[in-house]
mmCIF file of N, CA and C in Angstrom:
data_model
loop_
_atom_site.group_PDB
_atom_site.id
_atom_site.type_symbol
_atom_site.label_atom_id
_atom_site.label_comp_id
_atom_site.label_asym_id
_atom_site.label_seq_id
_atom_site.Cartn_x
_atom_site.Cartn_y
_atom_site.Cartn_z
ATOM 1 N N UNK A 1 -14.725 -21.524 -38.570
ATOM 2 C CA UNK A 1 -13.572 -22.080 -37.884
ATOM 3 C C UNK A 1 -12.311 -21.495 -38.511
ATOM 4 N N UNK A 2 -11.064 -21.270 -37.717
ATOM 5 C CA UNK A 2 -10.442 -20.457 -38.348
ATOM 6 C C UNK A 2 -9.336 -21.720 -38.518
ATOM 7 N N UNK A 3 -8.764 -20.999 -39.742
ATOM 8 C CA UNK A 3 -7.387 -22.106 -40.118
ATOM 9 C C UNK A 3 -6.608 -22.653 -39.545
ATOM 10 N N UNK A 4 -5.671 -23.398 -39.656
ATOM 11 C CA UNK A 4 -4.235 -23.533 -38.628
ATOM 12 C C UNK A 4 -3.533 -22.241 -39.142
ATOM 13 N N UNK A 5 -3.537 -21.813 -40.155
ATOM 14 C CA UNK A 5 -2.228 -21.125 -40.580
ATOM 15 C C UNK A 5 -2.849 -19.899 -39.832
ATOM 16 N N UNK A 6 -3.946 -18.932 -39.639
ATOM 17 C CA UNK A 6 -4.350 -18.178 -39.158
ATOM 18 C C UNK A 6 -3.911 -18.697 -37.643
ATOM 19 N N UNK A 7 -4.080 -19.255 -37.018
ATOM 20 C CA UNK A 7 -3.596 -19.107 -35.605
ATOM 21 C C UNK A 7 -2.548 -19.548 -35.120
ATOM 22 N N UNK A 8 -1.799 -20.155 -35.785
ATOM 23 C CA UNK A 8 -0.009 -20.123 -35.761
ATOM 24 C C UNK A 8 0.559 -18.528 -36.454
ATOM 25 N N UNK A 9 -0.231 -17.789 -36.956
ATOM 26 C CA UNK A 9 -0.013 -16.210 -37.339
ATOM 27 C C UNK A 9 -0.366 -15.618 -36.090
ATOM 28 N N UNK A 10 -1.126 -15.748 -35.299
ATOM 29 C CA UNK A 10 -1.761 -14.849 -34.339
ATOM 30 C C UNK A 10 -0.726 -15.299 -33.267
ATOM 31 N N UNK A 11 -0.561 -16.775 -33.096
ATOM 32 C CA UNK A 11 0.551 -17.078 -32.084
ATOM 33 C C UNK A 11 2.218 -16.749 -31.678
ATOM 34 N N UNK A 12 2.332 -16.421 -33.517
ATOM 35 C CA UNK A 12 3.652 -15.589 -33.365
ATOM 36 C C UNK A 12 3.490 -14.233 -33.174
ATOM 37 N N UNK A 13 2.366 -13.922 -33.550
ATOM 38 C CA UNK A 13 2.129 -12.367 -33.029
ATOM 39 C C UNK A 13 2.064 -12.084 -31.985
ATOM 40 N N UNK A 14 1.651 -12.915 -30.872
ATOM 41 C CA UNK A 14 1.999 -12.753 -29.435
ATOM 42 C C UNK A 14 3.149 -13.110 -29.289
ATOM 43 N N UNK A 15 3.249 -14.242 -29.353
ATOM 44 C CA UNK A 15 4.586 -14.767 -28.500
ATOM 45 C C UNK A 15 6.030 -14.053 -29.103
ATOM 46 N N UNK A 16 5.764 -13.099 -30.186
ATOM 47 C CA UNK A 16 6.861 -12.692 -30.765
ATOM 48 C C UNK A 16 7.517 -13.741 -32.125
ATOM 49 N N UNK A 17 7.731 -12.567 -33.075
ATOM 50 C CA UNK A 17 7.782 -13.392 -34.636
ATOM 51 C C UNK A 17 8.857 -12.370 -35.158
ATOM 52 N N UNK A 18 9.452 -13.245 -36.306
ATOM 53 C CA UNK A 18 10.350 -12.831 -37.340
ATOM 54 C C UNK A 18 9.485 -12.212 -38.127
ATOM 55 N N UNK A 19 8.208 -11.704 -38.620
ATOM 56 C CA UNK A 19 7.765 -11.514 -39.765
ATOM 57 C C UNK A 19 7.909 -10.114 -39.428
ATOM 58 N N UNK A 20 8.260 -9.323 -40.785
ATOM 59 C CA UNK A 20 8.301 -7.950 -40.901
ATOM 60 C C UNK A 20 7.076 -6.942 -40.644
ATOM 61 N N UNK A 21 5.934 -7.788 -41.504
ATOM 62 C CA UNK A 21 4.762 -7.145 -41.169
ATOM 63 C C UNK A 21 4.506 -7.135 -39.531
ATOM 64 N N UNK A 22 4.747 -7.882 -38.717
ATOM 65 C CA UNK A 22 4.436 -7.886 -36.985
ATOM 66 C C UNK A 22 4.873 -7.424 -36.246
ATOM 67 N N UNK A 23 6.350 -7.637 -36.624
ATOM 68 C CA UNK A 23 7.298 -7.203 -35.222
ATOM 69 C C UNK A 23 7.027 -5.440 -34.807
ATOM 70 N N UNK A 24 6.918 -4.563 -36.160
ATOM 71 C CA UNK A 24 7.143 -2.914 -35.560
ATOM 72 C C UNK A 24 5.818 -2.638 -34.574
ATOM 73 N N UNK A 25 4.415 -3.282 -35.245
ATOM 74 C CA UNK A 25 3.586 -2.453 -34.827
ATOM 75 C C UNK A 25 3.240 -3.584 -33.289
ATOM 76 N N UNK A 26 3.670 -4.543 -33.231
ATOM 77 C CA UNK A 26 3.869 -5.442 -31.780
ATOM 78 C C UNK A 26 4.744 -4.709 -30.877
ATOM 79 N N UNK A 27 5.630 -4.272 -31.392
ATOM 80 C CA UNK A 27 6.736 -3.893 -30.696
ATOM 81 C C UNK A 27 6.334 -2.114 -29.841
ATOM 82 N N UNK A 28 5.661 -2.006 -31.084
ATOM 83 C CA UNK A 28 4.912 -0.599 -30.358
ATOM 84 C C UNK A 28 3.596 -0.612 -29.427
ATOM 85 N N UNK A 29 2.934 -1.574 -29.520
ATOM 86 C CA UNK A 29 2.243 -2.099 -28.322
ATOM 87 C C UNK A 29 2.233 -2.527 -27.243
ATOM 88 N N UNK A 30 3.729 -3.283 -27.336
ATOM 89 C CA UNK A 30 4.202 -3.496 -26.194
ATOM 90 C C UNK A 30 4.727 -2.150 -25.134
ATOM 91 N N UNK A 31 5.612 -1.257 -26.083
ATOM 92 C CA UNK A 31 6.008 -0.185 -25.427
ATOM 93 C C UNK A 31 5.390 0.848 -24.696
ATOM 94 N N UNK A 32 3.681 0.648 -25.315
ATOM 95 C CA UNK A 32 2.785 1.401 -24.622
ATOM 96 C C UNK A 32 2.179 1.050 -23.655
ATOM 97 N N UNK A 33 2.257 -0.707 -23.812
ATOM 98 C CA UNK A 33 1.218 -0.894 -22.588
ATOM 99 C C UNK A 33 2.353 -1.095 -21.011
ATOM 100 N N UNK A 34 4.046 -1.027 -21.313
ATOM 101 C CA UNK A 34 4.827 -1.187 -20.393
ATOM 102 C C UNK A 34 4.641 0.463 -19.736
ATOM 103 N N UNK A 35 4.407 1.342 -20.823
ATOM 104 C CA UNK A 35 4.213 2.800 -20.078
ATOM 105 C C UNK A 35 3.024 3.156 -19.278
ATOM 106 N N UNK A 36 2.115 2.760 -19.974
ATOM 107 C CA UNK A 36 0.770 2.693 -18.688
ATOM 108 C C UNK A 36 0.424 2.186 -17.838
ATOM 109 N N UNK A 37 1.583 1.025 -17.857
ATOM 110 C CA UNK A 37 1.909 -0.005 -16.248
ATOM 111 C C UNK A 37 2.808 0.903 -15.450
ATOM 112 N N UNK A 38 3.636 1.512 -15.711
ATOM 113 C CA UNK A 38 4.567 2.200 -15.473
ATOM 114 C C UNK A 38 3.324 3.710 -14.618
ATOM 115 N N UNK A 39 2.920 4.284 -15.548
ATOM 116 C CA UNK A 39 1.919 4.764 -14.973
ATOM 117 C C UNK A 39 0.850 4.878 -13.841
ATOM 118 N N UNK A 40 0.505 3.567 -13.892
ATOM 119 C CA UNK A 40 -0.875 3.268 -13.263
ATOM 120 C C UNK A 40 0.190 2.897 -11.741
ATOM 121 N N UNK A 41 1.291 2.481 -11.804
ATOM 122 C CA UNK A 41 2.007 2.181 -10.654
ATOM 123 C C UNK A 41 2.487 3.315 -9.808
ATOM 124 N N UNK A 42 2.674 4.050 -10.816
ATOM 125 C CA UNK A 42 3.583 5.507 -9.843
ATOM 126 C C UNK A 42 1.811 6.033 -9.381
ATOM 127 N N UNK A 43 1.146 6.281 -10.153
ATOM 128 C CA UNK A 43 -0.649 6.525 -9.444
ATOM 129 C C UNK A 43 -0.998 5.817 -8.459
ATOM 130 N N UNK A 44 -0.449 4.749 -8.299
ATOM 131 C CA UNK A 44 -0.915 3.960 -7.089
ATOM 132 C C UNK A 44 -0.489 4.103 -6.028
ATOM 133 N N UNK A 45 1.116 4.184 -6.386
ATOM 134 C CA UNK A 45 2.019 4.767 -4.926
ATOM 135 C C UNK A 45 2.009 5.863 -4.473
ATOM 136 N N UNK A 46 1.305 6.601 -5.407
ATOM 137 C CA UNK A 46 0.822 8.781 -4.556
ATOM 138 C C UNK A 46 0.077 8.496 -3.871
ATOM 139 N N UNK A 47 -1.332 7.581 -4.512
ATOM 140 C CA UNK A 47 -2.593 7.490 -4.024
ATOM 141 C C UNK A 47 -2.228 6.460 -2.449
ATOM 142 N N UNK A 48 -1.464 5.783 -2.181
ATOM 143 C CA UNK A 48 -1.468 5.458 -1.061
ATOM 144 C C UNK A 48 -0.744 6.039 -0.412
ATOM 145 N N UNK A 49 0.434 6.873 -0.675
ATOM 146 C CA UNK A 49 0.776 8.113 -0.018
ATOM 147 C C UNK A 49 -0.012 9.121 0.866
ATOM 148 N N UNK A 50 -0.586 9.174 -0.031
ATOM 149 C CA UNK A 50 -1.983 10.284 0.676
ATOM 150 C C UNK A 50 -2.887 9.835 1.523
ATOM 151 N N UNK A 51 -3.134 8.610 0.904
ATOM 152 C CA UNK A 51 -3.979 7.809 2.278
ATOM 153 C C UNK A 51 -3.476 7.705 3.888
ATOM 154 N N UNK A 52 -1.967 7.506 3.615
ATOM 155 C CA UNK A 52 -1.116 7.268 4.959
ATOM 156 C C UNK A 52 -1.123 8.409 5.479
ATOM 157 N N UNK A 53 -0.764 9.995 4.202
ATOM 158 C CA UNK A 53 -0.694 10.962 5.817
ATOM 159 C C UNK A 53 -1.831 11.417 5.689
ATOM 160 N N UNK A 54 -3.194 11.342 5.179
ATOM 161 C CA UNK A 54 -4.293 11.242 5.800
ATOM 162 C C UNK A 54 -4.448 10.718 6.655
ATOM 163 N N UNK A 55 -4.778 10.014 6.934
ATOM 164 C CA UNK A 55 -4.429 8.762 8.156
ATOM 165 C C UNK A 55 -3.985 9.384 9.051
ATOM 166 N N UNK A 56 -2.860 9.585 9.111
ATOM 167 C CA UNK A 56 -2.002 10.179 10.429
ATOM 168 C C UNK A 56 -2.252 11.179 10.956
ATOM 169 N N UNK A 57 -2.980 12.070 9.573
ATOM 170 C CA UNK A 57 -3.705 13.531 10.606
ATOM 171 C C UNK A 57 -4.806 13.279 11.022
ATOM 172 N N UNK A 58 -5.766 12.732 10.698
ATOM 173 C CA UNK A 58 -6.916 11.752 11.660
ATOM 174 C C UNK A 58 -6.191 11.616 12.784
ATOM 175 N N UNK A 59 -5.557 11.062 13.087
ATOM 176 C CA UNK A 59 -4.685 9.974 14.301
ATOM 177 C C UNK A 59 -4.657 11.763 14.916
ATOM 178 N N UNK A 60 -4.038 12.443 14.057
ATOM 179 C CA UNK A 60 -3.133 13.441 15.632
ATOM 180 C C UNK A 60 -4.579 14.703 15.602
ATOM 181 N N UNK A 61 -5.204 15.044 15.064
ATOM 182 C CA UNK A 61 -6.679 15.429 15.191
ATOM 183 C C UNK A 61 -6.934 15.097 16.322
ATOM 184 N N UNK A 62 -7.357 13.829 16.259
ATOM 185 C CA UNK A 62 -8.158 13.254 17.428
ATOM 186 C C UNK A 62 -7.068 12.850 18.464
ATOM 187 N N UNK A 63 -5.612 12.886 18.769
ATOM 188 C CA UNK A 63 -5.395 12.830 19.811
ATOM 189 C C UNK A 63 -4.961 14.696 20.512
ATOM 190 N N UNK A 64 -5.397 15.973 19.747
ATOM 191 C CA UNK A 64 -5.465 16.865 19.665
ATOM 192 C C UNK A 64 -6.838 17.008 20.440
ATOM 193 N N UNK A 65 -7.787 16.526 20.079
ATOM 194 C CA UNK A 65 -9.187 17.081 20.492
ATOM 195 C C UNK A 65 -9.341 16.186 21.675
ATOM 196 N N UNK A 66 -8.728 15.184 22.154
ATOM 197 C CA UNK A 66 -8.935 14.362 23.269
ATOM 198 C C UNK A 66 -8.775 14.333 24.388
ATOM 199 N N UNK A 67 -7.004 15.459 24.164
ATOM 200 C CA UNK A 67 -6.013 16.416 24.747
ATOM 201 C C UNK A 67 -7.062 17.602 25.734
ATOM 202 N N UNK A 68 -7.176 17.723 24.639
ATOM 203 C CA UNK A 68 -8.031 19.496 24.857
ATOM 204 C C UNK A 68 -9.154 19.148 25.725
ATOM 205 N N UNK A 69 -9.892 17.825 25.423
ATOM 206 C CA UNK A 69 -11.601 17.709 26.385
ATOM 207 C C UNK A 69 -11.065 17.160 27.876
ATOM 208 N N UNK A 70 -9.705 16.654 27.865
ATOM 209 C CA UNK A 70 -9.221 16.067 29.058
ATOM 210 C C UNK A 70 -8.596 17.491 29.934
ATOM 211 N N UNK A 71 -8.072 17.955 28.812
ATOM 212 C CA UNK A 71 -7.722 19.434 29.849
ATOM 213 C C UNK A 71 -8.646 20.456 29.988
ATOM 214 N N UNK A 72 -9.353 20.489 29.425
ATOM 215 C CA UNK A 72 -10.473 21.555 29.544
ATOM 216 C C UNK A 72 -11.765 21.006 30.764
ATOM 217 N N UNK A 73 -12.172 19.966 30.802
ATOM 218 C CA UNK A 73 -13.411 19.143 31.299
ATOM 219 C C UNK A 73 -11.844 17.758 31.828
ATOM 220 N N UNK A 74 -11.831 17.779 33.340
ATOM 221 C CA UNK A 74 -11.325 16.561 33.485
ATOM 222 C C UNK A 74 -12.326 15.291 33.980
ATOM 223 N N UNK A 75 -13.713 15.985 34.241
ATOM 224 C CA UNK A 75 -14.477 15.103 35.114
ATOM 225 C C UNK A 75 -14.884 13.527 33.384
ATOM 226 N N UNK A 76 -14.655 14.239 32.437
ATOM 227 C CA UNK A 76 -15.069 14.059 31.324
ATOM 228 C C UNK A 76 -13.791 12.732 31.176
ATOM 229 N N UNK A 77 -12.864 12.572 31.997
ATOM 230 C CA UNK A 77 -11.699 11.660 31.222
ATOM 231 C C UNK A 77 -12.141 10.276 30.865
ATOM 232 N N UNK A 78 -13.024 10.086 32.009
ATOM 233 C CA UNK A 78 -13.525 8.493 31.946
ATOM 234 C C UNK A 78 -14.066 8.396 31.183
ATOM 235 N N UNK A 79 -15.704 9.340 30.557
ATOM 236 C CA UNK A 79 -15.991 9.044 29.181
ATOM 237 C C UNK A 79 -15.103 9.212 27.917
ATOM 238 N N UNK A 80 -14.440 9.866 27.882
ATOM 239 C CA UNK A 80 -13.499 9.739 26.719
ATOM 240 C C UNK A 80 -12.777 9.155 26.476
ATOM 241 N N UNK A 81 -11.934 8.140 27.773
ATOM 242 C CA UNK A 81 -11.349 6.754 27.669
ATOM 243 C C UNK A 81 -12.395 5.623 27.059
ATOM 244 N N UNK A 82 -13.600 5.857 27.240
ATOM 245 C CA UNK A 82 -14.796 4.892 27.094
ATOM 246 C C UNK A 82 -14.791 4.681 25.844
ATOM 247 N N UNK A 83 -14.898 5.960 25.376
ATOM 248 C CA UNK A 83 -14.782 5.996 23.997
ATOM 249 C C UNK A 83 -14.255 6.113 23.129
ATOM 250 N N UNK A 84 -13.154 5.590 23.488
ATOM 251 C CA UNK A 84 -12.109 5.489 22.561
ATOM 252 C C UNK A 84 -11.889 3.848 22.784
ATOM 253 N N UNK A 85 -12.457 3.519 23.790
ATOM 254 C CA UNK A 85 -12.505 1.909 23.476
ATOM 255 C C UNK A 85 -13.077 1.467 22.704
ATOM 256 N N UNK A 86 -14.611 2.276 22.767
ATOM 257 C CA UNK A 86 -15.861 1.385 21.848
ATOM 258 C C UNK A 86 -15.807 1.470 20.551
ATOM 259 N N UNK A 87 -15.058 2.863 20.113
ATOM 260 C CA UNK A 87 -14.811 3.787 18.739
ATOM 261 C C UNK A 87 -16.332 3.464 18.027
ATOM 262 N N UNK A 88 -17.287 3.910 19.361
ATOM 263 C CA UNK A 88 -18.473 4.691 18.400
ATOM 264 C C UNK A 88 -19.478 5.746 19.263
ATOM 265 N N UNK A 89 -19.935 6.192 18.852
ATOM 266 C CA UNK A 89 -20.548 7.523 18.538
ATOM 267 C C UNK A 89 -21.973 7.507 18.353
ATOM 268 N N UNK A 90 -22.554 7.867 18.850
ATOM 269 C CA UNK A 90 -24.286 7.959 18.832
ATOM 270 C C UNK A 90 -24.434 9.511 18.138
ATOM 271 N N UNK A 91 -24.736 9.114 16.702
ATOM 272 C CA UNK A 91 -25.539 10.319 15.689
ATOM 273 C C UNK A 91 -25.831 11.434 16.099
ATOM 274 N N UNK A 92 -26.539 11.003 16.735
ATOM 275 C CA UNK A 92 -27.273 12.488 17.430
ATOM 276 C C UNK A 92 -26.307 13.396 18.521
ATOM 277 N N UNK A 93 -25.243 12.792 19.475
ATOM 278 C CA UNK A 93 -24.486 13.357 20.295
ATOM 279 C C UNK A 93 -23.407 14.295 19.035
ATOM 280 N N UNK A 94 -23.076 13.488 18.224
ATOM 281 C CA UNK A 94 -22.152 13.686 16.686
ATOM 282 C C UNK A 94 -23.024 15.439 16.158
ATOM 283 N N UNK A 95 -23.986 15.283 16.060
ATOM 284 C CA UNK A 95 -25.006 15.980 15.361
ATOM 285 C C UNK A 95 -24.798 17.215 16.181
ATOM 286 N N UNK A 96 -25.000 17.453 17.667
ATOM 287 C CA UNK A 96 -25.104 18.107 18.267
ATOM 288 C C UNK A 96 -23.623 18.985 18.484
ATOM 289 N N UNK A 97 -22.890 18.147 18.273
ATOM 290 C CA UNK A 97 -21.513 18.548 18.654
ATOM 291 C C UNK A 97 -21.062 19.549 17.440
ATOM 292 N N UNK A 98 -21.586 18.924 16.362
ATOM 293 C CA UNK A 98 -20.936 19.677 14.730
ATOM 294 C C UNK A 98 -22.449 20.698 14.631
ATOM 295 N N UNK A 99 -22.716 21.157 15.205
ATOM 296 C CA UNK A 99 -23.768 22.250 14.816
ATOM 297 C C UNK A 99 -23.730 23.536 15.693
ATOM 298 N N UNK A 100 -24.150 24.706 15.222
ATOM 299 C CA UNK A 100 -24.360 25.861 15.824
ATOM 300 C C UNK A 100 -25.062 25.988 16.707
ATOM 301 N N UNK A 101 -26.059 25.269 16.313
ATOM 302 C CA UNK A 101 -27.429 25.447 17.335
ATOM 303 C C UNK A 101 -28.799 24.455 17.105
ATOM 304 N N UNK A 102 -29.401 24.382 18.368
ATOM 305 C CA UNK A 102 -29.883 22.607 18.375
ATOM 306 C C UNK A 102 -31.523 23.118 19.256
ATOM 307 N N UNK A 103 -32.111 22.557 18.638
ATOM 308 C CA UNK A 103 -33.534 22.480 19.748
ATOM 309 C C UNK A 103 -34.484 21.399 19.404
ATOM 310 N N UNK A 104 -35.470 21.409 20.105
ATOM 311 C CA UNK A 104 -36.341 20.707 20.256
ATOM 312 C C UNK A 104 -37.946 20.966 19.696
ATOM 313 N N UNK A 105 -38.733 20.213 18.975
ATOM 314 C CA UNK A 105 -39.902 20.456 18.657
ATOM 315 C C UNK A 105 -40.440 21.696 18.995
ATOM 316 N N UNK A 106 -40.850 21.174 20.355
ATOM 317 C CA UNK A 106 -41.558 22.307 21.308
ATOM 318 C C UNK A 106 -40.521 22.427 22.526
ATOM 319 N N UNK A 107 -41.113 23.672 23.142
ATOM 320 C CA UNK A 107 -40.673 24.433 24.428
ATOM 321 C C UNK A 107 -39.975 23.058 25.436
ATOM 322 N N UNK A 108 -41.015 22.220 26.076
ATOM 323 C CA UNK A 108 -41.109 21.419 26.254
ATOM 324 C C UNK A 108 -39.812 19.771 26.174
ATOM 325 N N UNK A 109 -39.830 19.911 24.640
ATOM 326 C CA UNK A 109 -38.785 19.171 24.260
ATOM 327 C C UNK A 109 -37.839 19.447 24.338
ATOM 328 N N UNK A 110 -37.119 20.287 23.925
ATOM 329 C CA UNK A 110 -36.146 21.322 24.405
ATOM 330 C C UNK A 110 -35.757 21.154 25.532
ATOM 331 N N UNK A 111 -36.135 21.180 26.885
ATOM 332 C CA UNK A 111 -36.151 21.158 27.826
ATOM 333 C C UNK A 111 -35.592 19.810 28.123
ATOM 334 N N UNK A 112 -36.289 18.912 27.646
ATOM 335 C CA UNK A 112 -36.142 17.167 28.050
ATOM 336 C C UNK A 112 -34.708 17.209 26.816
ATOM 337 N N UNK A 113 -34.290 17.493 26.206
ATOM 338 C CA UNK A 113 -33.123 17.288 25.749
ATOM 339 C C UNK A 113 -31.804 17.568 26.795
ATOM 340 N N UNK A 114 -32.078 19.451 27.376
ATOM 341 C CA UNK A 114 -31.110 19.745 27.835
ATOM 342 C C UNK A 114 -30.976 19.246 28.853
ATOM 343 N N UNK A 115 -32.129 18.584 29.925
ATOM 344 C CA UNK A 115 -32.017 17.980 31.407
ATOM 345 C C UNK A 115 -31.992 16.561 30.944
ATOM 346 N N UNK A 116 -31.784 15.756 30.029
ATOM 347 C CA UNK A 116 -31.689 14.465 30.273
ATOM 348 C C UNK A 116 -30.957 13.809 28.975
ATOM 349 N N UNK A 117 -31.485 13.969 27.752
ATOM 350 C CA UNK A 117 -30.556 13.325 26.100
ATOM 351 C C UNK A 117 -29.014 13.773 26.253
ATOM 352 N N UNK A 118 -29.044 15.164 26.353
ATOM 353 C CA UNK A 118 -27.710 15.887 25.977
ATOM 354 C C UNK A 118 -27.222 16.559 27.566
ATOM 355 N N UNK A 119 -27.822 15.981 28.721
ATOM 356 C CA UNK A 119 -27.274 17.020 29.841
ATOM 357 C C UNK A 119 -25.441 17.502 29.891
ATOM 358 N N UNK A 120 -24.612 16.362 29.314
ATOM 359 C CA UNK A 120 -23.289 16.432 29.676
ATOM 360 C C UNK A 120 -22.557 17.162 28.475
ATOM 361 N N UNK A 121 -23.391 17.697 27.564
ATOM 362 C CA UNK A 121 -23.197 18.217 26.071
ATOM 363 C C UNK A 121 -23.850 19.657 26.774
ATOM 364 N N UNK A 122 -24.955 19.836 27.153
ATOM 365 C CA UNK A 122 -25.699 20.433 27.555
ATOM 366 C C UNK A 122 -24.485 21.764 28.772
ATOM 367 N N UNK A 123 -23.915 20.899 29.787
ATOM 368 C CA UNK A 123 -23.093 21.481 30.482
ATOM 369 C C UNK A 123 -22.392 22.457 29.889
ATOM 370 N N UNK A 124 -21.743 21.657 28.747
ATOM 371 C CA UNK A 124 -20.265 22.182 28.189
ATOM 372 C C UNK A 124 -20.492 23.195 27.150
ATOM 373 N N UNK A 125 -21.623 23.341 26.565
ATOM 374 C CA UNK A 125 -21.957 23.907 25.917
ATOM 375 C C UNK A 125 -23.434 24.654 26.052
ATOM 376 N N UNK A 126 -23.361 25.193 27.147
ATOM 377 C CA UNK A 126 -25.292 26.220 27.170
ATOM 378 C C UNK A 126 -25.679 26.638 25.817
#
């Protein structure tokens, strides 16, 4: 159990004390930990900086590529209004879209992709 006098020492050491031995090296603790607040704050406000105009080039990306499928393919407007309601995406349409080149098991499969899974992907892209 620790003394009274030991924790009326520790209490002026926080709360701030006259004693010679405390005050410099308190005083220098304090100054460091106001600088790494100081720190960690200006880090916080870049880091959400970047998030925002991240953000915003997402935003004009996709009203860039939405642009382009409406002027390029207009029969296409209604699905792309669709989907921008639902804001989702079936994997595999995703998959197909970000790749070079796409097939099927067999001959066969292949086939049943391009006439029926992917026909409207299929169009736009032989």
């Amino acid at each position: 159990m620790w003394p009274t006098r030991d924790l009326q020492a520790i209490s002026r050491a926080v709360m701030g004390s006259s004693d010679p031995m405390v005050d410099p090296p308190l005083a220098v603790m304090k100054d460091g930990v106001s600088k790494l607040d100081e720190a960690v704050k200006e880090k916080s406000i870049q880091i959400e900086e970047l998030k925002t105009a991240r953000a915003q080039d997402y935003v004009k990306m996709q009203e860039e590529v939405m642009e382009t499928m409406v002027n390029t393919h207009e029969e296409m407007k209604g699905d792309l209004q669709q989907l921008q309601k639902q804001m989702s995406i079936r994997m595999a349409n995703l998959a197909i879209v970000c790749s070079h080149t796409a097939n099927g098991v067999s001959k066969v499969h292949s086939e049943l992709l391009k006439a029926k899974l992917f026909k409207d992907l299929y169009e736009l892209w032989p």
